Short mmCIF file of C-alpha atoms in Angstrom, two decimals:
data_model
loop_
_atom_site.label_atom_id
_atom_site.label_comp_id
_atom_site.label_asym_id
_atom_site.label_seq_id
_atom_site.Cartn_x
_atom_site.Cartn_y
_atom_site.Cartn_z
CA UNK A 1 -68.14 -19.63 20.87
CA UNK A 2 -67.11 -21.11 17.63
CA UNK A 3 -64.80 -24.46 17.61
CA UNK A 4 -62.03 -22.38 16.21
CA UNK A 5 -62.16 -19.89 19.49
CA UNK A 6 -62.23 -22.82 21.64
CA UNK A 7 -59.12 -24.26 20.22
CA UNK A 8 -56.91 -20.96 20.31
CA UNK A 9 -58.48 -20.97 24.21
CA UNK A 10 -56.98 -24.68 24.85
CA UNK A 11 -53.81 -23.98 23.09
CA UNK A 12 -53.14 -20.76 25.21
CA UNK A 13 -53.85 -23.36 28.32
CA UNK A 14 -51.84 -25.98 26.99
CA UNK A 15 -49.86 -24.82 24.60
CA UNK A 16 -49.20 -27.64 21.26
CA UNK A 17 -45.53 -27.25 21.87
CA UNK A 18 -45.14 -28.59 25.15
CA UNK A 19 -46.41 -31.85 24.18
CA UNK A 20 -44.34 -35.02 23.39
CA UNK A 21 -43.91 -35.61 20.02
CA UNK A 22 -46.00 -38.18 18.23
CA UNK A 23 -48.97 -37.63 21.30
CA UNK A 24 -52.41 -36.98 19.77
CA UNK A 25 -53.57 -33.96 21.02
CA UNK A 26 -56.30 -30.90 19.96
CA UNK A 27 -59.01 -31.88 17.77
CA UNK A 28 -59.60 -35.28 16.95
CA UNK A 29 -63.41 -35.06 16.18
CA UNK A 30 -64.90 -32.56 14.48
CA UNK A 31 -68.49 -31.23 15.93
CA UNK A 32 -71.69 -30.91 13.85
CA UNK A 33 -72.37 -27.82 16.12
CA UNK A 34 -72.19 -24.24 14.56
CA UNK A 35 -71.37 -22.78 18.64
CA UNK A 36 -70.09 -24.47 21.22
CA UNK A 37 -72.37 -24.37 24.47
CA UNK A 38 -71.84 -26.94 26.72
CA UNK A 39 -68.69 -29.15 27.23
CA UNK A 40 -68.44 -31.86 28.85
CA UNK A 41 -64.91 -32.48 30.22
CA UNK A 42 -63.34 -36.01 31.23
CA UNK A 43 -60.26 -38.01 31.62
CA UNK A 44 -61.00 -40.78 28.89
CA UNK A 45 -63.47 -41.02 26.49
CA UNK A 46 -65.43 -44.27 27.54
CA UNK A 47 -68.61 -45.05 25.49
CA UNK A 48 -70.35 -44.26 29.17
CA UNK A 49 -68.89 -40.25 28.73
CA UNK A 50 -70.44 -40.53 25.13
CA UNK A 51 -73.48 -41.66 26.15
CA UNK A 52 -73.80 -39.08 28.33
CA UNK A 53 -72.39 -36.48 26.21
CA UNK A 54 -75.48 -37.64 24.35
CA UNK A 55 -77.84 -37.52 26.57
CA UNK A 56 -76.94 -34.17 28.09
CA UNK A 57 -76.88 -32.22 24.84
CA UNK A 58 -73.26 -31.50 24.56
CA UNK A 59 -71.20 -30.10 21.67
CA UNK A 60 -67.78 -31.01 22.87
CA UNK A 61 -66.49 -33.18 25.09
CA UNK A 62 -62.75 -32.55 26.23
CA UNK A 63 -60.47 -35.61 27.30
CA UNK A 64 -56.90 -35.62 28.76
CA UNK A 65 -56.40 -39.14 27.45
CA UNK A 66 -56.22 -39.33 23.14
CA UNK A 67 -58.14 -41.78 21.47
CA UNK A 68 -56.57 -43.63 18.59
CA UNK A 69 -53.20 -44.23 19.94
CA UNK A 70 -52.66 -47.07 17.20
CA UNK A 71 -53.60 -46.67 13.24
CA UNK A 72 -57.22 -47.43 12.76
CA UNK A 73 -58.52 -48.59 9.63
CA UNK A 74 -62.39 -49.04 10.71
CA UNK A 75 -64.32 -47.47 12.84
CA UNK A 76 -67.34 -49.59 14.39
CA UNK A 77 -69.65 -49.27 17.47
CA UNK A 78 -68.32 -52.80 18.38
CA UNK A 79 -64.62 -52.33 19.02
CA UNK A 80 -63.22 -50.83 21.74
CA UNK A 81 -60.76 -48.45 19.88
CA UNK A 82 -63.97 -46.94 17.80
CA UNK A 83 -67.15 -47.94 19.74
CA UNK A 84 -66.91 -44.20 21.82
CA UNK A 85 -65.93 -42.38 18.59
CA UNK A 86 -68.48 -43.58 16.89
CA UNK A 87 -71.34 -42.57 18.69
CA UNK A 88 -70.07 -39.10 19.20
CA UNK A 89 -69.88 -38.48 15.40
CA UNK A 90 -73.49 -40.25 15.08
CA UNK A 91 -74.58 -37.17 17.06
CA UNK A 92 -72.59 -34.74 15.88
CA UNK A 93 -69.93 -33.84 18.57
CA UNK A 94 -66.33 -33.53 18.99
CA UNK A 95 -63.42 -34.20 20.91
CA UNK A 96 -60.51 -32.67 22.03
CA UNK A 97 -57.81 -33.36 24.08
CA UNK A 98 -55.40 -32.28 25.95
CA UNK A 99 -52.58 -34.74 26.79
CA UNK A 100 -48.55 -34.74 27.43
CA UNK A 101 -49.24 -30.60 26.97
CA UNK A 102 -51.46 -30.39 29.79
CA UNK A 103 -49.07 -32.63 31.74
CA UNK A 104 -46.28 -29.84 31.27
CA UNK A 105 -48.40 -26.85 30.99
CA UNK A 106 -48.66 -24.18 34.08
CA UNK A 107 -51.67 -25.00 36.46
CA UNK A 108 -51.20 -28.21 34.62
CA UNK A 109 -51.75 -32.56 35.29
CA UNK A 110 -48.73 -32.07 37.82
CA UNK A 111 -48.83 -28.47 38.80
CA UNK A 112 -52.45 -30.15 40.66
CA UNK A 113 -50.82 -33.22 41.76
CA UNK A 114 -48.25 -30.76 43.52
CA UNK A 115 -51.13 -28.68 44.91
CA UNK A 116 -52.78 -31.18 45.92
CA UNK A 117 -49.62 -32.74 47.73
CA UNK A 118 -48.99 -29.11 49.45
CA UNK A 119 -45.61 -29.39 47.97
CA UNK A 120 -43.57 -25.85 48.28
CA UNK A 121 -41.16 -24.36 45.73
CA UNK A 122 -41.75 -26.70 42.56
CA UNK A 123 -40.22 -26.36 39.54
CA UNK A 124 -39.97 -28.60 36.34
CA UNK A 125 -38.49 -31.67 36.20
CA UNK A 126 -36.27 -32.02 33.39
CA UNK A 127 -35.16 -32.91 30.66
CA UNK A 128 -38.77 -32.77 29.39
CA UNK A 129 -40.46 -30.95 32.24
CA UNK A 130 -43.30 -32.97 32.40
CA UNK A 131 -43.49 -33.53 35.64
CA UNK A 132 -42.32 -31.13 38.73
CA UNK A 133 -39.72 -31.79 41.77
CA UNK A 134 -40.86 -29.78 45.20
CA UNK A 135 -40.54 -29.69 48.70
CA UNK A 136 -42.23 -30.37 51.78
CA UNK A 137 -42.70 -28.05 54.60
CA UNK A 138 -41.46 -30.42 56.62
CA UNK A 139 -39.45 -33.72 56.59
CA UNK A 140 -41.07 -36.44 57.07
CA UNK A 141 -40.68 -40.33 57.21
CA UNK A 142 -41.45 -41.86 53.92
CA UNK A 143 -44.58 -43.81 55.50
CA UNK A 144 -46.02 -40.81 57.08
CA UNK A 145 -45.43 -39.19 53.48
CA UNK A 146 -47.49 -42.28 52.02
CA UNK A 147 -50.28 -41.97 54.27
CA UNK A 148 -50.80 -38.17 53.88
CA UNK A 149 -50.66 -39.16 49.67
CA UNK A 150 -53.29 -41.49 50.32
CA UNK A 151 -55.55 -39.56 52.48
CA UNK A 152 -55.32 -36.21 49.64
CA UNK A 153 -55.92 -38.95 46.85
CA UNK A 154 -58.32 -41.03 48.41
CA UNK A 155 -56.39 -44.39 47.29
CA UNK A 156 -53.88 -46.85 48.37
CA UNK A 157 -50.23 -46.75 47.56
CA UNK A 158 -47.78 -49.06 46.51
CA UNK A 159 -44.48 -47.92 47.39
CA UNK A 160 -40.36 -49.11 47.18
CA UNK A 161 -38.39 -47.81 49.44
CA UNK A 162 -37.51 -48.21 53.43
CA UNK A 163 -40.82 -46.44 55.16
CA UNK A 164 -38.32 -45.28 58.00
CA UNK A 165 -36.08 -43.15 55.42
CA UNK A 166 -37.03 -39.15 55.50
CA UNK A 167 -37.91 -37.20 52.78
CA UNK A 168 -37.74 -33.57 51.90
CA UNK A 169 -37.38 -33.28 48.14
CA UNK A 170 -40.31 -34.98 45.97
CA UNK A 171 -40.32 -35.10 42.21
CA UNK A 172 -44.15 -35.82 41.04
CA UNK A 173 -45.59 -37.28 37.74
CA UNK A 174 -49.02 -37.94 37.34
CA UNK A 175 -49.76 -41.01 35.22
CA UNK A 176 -47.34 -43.18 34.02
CA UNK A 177 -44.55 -41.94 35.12
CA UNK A 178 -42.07 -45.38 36.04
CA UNK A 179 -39.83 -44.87 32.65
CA UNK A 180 -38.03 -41.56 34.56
CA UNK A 181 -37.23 -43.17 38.10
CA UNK A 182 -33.60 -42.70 36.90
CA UNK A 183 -34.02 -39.17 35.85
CA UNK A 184 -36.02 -38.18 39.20
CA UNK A 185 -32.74 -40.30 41.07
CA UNK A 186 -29.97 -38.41 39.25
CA UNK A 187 -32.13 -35.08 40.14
CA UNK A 188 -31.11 -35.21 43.48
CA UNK A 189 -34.94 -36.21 44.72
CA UNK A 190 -35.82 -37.87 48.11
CA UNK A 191 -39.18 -39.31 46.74
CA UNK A 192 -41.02 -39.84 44.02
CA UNK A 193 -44.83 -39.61 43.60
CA UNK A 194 -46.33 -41.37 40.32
CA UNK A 195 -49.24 -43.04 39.01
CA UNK A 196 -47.85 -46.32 37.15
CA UNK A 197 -44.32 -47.97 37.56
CA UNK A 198 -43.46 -51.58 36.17
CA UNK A 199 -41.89 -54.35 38.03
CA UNK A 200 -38.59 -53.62 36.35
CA UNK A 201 -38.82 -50.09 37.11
CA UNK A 202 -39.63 -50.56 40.93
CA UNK A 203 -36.71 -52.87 40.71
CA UNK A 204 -34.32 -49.82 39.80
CA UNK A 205 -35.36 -48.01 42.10
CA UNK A 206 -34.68 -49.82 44.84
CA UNK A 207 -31.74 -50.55 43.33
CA UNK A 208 -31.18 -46.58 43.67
CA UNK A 209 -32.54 -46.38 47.21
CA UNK A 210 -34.97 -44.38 45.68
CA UNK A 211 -38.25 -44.32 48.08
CA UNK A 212 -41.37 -44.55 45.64
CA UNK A 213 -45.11 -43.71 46.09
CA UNK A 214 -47.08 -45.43 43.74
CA UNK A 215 -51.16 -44.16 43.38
CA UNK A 216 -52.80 -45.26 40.61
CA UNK A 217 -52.82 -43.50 37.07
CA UNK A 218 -56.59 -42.51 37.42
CA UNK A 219 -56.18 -40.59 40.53
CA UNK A 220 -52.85 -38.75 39.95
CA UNK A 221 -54.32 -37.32 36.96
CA UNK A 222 -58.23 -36.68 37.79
CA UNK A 223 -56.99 -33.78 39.75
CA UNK A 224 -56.38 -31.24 37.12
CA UNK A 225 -59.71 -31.31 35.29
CA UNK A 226 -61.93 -29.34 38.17
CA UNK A 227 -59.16 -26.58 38.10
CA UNK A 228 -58.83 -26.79 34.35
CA UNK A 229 -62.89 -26.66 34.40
CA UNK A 230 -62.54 -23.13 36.71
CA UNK A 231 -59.97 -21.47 34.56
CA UNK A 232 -61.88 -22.35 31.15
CA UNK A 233 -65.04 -20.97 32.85
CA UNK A 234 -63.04 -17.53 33.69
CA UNK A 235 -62.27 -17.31 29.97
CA UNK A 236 -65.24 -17.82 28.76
CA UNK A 237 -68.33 -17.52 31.12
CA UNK A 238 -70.85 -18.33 27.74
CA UNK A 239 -69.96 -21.74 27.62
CA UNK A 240 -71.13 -24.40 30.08
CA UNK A 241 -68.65 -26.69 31.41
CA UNK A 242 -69.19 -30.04 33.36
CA UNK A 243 -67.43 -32.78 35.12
CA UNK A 244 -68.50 -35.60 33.88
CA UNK A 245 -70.51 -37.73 36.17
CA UNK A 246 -69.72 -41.40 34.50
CA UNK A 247 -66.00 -41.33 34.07
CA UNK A 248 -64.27 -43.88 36.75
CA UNK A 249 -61.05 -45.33 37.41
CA UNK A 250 -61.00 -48.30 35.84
CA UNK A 251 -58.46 -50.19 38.28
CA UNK A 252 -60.54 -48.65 41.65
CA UNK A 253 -57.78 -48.89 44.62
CA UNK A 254 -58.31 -51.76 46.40
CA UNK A 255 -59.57 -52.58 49.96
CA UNK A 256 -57.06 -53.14 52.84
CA UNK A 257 -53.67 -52.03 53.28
CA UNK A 258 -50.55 -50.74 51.04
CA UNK A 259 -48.92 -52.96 49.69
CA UNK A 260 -44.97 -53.00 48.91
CA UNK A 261 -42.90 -53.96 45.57
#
C-alpha cells in the first residue's frame, strides 16, 4: 500500500481527534519508499529500533511514543533527540505514531491494559476518556489485586494504599497516568492501575484513601501493540508487520519485592 492508505488505515484505528491537543501524532517522517511492505512497529523509537528498521528492510516503522516533544533546531546522529531520526531518513523510512489517540481509541493503550487485567464492564474515564474505569469479577483485597497485576504484567508494583482494603471498581491508565488520581477519586473508583505517579501525587492519594497500583510506564503500555499488530494485519494482509525485537523498558522492574510510597 501507498503511505497515504496507511495513514487513512491508522486514523480509522486511532482516530486524530481523540488525541490531546498539542501531542505529536501521524506522520512525522516521511518514507523514501513508493509502497509500504514491511512495518516495523514499537513503543519508542530508540536508535536500536532504527538500526534494526535498517537492517531488516523496513519502510515504516510505527511508534506509540512521538519523537520531538521539544522544538528542534538541528538534527544530528549525536544527540539523543535526533540521533534515531536521523538514521531513519539516511535510509529512507518513516515514522508514525500513534500516541494520546491510541490511548483513547477502542481496542486501544487501555482497552489492553483492561484486557489484560480481566476487568468486566469498562467504560471511559472522563473528562478526557483516556483511560477506562472497570470491574472485577470479584472483590478482592488490594494486595491480592497487586499480585495478580504483577503476575499479568510480569513486573513489580509500587502501590499507596492499605493492602487489607477491598476493591471492586478499578479505573486504569497506561503510562503516566499520576496527574488524574483526583479525577479517578472523585469517579467513585476503588483502585487505580497506572504506569507513572510522582511523589506528590502518591501523596494525594493517600491523602484520598485512594489504593494505587503503580507498574511501570513500559509495561502498562507494551500491551496494545501485539493486538494493534493483529488488527492492522486483518486490514491489510499485503503488508508485513513486526514486533520489534530490540525495543526494552528502559527502567526494567527491579529484583525483590514491592515496594510501598
Amino acid at each position: 500500500m501507498d503511505i497515504q492508505r496507511f495513514c487513512a488505515m491508522m486514523e480509522r484505528i486511532a482516530p486524530p481527534a481523540l488525541a490531546m491537543e498539542g501531542d505529536r501524532i501521524g506522520l512525522l517522517i516521511g518514507t523514501d519508499h513508493a509502497k509500504i511492505r514491511k512495518v516495523l512497529v514499537a513503543l519508542d523509537l530508540t536508535t536500536d529500533v532504527a538500526d534494526e528498521a535498517i537492517q531488516g528492510g523496513y519502510d515504516l516503522v510505527l511508534t506509540h511514543h512521538p519523537i520531538f516533544w521539544d522544538p528542534v533546531t538541528q538534527i544530528l546522529p549525536d544527540r539523543y533527540e535526533t540521533a534515531a531520526a536521523y538514521r531513519l531518513i539516511r535510509h529512507g523510512i518513516g515514522m508514525y505514531a500513534a500516541h494520546t489517540n491510541l490511548d483513547a481509541a477502542q481496542g486501544g493503550v487501555n482497552d489492553a491494559l483492561c484486557d489484560a487485567l480481566r476487568l468486566c464492564d469498562c467504560r471511559p474515564l472522563p473528562p478526557e476518556n483516556l483511560g477506562r474505569i472497570g470491574t472485577l469479577v470479584s472483590p478482592m483485597r488490594f494486595s491480592d489485586f497487586t499480585a495478580f497485576c504483577e503476575q499479568k504484567l510480569g513486573t513489580r508494583a509500587r502501590i499507596v494504599g492499605d493492602p487489607n482494603q477491598t476493591v471492586h471498581s478499578v479505573a486504569v491508565i497506561g503510562g503516566s497516568g499520576g496527574g488524574d488520581v483526583e479525577t479517578v477519586h472523585a469517579a467513585g473508583c476503588d483502585a487505580f492501575v497506572t504506569g507513572e505517579m510522582k511523589h506528590s501525587q502518591a501523596l494525594e492519594a493517600a491523602f484520598l484513601g485512594l489504593c494505587c497500583c503503580v507498574l511501570g510506564h513500559y509495561e502498562t503500555e507494551i500491551l496494545v501493540l501485539k493486538p494493534l499488530i493483529s488488527r492492522l494485519q486483518r486490514e491489510e494482509n499485503d503488508v508485513q508487520y513486526d514486533l520489534t525485537r530490540s525495543g526494552k523498558a528502559p527502567l526494567p522492574c527491579p529484583e525483590g519485592g514491592r515496594t510501598h510510597e
